[in-house]
PDB file of C-alpha atoms in Angstrom:
ATOM      1  CA  MET A   1       7.373 -14.306   0.243  1.00  0.00           C
ATOM      2  CA  HIS A   2       7.147 -10.899   0.864  1.00  0.00           C
ATOM      3  CA  HIS A   3       5.446 -10.306  -2.778  1.00  0.00           C
ATOM      4  CA  PHE A   4       2.440 -12.400  -1.360  1.00  0.00           C
ATOM      5  CA  SER A   5       1.939 -10.135   1.744  1.00  0.00           C
ATOM      6  CA  SER A   6      -0.823  -8.669   0.478  1.00  0.00           C
ATOM      7  CA  PHE A   7      -4.142  -9.221  -1.207  1.00  0.00           C
ATOM      8  CA  ASN A   8      -2.612 -10.861  -4.138  1.00  0.00           C
ATOM      9  CA  ASN A   9      -2.832 -13.911  -1.118  1.00  0.00           C
ATOM     10  CA  GLN A  10      -6.237 -15.114  -0.589  1.00  0.00           C
ATOM     11  CA  TRP A  11      -5.784 -15.544   3.116  1.00  0.00           C
ATOM     12  CA  TYR A  12      -4.879 -12.046   4.163  1.00  0.00           C
ATOM     13  CA  ARG A  13      -7.863 -11.232   1.659  1.00  0.00           C
ATOM     14  CA  LYS A  14     -10.618 -12.943   3.338  1.00  0.00           C
ATOM     15  CA  SER A  15      -9.046 -12.083   6.767  1.00  0.00           C
ATOM     16  CA  ILE A  16      -9.326  -8.120   6.144  1.00  0.00           C
ATOM     17  CA  GLU A  17     -12.401  -8.604   3.976  1.00  0.00           C
ATOM     18  CA  TYR A  18     -14.207 -10.374   7.254  1.00  0.00           C
ATOM     19  CA  MET A  19     -12.323  -7.845   9.995  1.00  0.00           C
ATOM     20  CA  GLN A  20     -14.008  -4.837   7.981  1.00  0.00           C
ATOM     21  CA  GLU A  21     -17.246  -6.068   7.817  1.00  0.00           C
ATOM     22  CA  VAL A  22     -17.266  -7.186  11.343  1.00  0.00           C
ATOM     23  CA  ALA A  23     -15.493  -4.406  12.751  1.00  0.00           C
ATOM     24  CA  GLY A  24     -15.091  -1.669   9.992  1.00  0.00           C
ATOM     25  CA  VAL A  25     -11.909  -0.083   7.486  1.00  0.00           C
ATOM     26  CA  ARG A  26     -10.182   1.403  10.781  1.00  0.00           C
ATOM     27  CA  SER A  27      -9.492  -1.642  12.636  1.00  0.00           C
ATOM     28  CA  SER A  28      -8.212  -3.094   9.899  1.00  0.00           C
ATOM     29  CA  LYS A  29      -5.379  -0.050   9.215  1.00  0.00           C
ATOM     30  CA  TRP A  30      -3.611  -2.189  12.201  1.00  0.00           C
ATOM     31  CA  CYS A  31      -2.739  -5.017   9.559  1.00  0.00           C
ATOM     32  CA  ALA A  32      -2.109  -2.326   6.738  1.00  0.00           C
ATOM     33  CA  GLY A  33       1.119  -0.968   8.518  1.00  0.00           C
ATOM     34  CA  CYS A  34       2.754  -4.357   7.402  1.00  0.00           C
ATOM     35  CA  HIS A  35       0.919  -6.033   4.590  1.00  0.00           C
ATOM     36  CA  ASP A  36       0.375  -3.024   2.915  1.00  0.00           C
ATOM     37  CA  PRO A  37       2.210   0.588   3.005  1.00  0.00           C
ATOM     38  CA  ALA A  38       1.382   1.301  -0.601  1.00  0.00           C
ATOM     39  CA  LEU A  39      -2.434   1.407   0.479  1.00  0.00           C
ATOM     40  CA  LEU A  40      -2.662   2.832   3.604  1.00  0.00           C
ATOM     41  CA  TYR A  41      -0.157   5.375   3.300  1.00  0.00           C
ATOM     42  CA  SER A  42      -1.509   6.727  -0.229  1.00  0.00           C
ATOM     43  CA  GLY A  43      -4.912   6.455   2.103  1.00  0.00           C
ATOM     44  CA  LEU A  44      -6.732   3.988  -0.034  1.00  0.00           C
ATOM     45  CA  PHE A  45      -7.169   1.875   2.469  1.00  0.00           C
ATOM     46  CA  ASP A  46      -9.969   4.211   4.000  1.00  0.00           C
ATOM     47  CA  THR A  47     -11.963   2.831   1.523  1.00  0.00           C
ATOM     48  CA  PRO A  48     -13.452  -1.070   2.140  1.00  0.00           C
ATOM     49  CA  ILE A  49     -10.929  -3.033   0.042  1.00  0.00           C
ATOM     50  CA  LYS A  50     -13.771  -4.847  -2.147  1.00  0.00           C
ATOM     51  CA  GLN A  51     -13.641  -1.728  -3.511  1.00  0.00           C
ATOM     52  CA  ILE A  52     -10.076  -1.470  -4.850  1.00  0.00           C
ATOM     53  CA  VAL A  53      -8.820  -4.809  -4.695  1.00  0.00           C
ATOM     54  CA  ASP A  54      -8.505  -5.195  -8.309  1.00  0.00           C
ATOM     55  CA  ARG A  55      -5.544  -1.867  -8.208  1.00  0.00           C
ATOM     56  CA  PRO A  56      -2.205  -2.467  -8.871  1.00  0.00           C
ATOM     57  CA  GLU A  57      -1.538  -1.482  -5.087  1.00  0.00           C
ATOM     58  CA  ALA A  58      -3.554  -3.853  -3.420  1.00  0.00           C
ATOM     59  CA  ARG A  59      -1.422  -7.011  -4.772  1.00  0.00           C
ATOM     60  CA  ALA A  60       1.837  -4.912  -4.621  1.00  0.00           C
ATOM     61  CA  GLY A  61       2.729  -7.033  -1.605  1.00  0.00           C
ATOM     62  CA  LEU A  62       6.470  -5.915   0.052  1.00  0.00           C
ATOM     63  CA  GLY A  63       9.849  -5.257  -1.561  1.00  0.00           C
ATOM     64  CA  CYS A  64      12.779  -5.140  -0.224  1.00  0.00           C
ATOM     65  CA  LEU A  65      12.973  -1.773   0.444  1.00  0.00           C
ATOM     66  CA  MET A  66      10.471  -1.320   2.825  1.00  0.00           C
ATOM     67  CA  CYS A  67      12.081  -3.792   5.004  1.00  0.00           C
ATOM     68  CA  HIS A  68      15.479  -3.308   4.367  1.00  0.00           C
ATOM     69  CA  SER A  69      15.530   1.319   4.689  1.00  0.00           C
ATOM     70  CA  ILE A  70      13.801   1.123   8.268  1.00  0.00           C
ATOM     71  CA  VAL A  71      16.244   3.123  10.453  1.00  0.00           C
ATOM     72  CA  GLU A  72      14.548   2.432  13.942  1.00  0.00           C
ATOM     73  CA  VAL A  73      12.005   0.453  14.836  1.00  0.00           C
ATOM     74  CA  LYS A  74       9.408   2.076  17.943  1.00  0.00           C
ATOM     75  CA  SER A  75       7.726  -0.784  19.396  1.00  0.00           C
ATOM     76  CA  THR A  76       6.829  -3.827  18.637  1.00  0.00           C
ATOM     77  CA  MET A  77       3.303  -3.977  19.414  1.00  0.00           C
ATOM     78  CA  ALA A  78       1.805  -1.727  17.631  1.00  0.00           C
ATOM     79  CA  ARG A  79       1.262  -1.316  13.611  1.00  0.00           C
ATOM     80  CA  ALA A  80       4.261  -0.035  11.497  1.00  0.00           C
ATOM     81  CA  ILE A  81       6.050   2.095  14.383  1.00  0.00           C
ATOM     82  CA  PHE A  82       9.335   2.576  12.753  1.00  0.00           C
ATOM     83  CA  SER A  83      11.051   5.177  11.363  1.00  0.00           C
ATOM     84  CA  TRP A  84      12.582   4.226   7.566  1.00  0.00           C
ATOM     85  CA  SER A  85      14.958   5.956   5.214  1.00  0.00           C
ATOM     86  CA  ILE A  86      15.899   5.747   1.388  1.00  0.00           C
ATOM     87  CA  ARG A  87      19.132   6.968   2.317  1.00  0.00           C
ATOM     88  CA  ASN A  88      20.994   3.393   2.937  1.00  0.00           C
ATOM     89  CA  SER A  89      19.542   1.964  -0.381  1.00  0.00           C
ATOM     90  CA  ILE A  90      21.000   4.590  -2.668  1.00  0.00           C
ATOM     91  CA  GLU A  91      24.333   5.008  -0.387  1.00  0.00           C
ATOM     92  CA  LEU A  92      24.900   1.120  -1.645  1.00  0.00           C
ATOM     93  CA  ALA A  93      23.437   1.840  -5.043  1.00  0.00           C
ATOM     94  CA  ALA A  94      26.099   4.628  -5.678  1.00  0.00           C
ATOM     95  CA  SER A  95      28.786   2.301  -4.076  1.00  0.00           C
ATOM     96  CA  GLU A  96      32.438   2.104  -5.867  1.00  0.00           C
ATOM     97  CA  ASN A  97      32.571  -1.416  -5.879  1.00  0.00           C
ATOM     98  CA  PRO A  98      31.086  -3.374  -8.162  1.00  0.00           C
ATOM     99  CA  PHE A  99      29.667  -6.068  -5.911  1.00  0.00           C
ATOM    100  CA  VAL A 100      27.869  -3.865  -4.001  1.00  0.00           C
ATOM    101  CA  ARG A 101      25.677  -2.472  -6.463  1.00  0.00           C
ATOM    102  CA  LYS A 102      25.010  -6.053  -8.002  1.00  0.00           C
ATOM    103  CA  LEU A 103      24.055  -6.738  -5.081  1.00  0.00           C
ATOM    104  CA  HIS A 104      21.919  -3.785  -4.936  1.00  0.00           C
ATOM    105  CA  ASP A 105      20.376  -4.264  -8.098  1.00  0.00           C
ATOM    106  CA  LEU A 106      19.585  -8.124  -7.238  1.00  0.00           C
TER     107      LEU A 106
END
């Protein structure tokens, strides 16, 4: 389901398009912190979504590492107020245990 968290989800796409028409692009960034990190952190979310919706980044959704690399949640009351580190994933990928490596690769 997380793969369909971005603009490949028609309900989310229409919600953001409406929000941008009514309140502007800046207000829609509140949603992008969780739904569209590829667009938000690259700066592409500063562009109205109708102009970039066909780009691969706009249909990326969330991969496993987005959530499973979070090391600290600073607030649940705002958009994407967390810290993450890829280190945990690297440790799994480099594990000497073949089961752990297979689980990581899955």
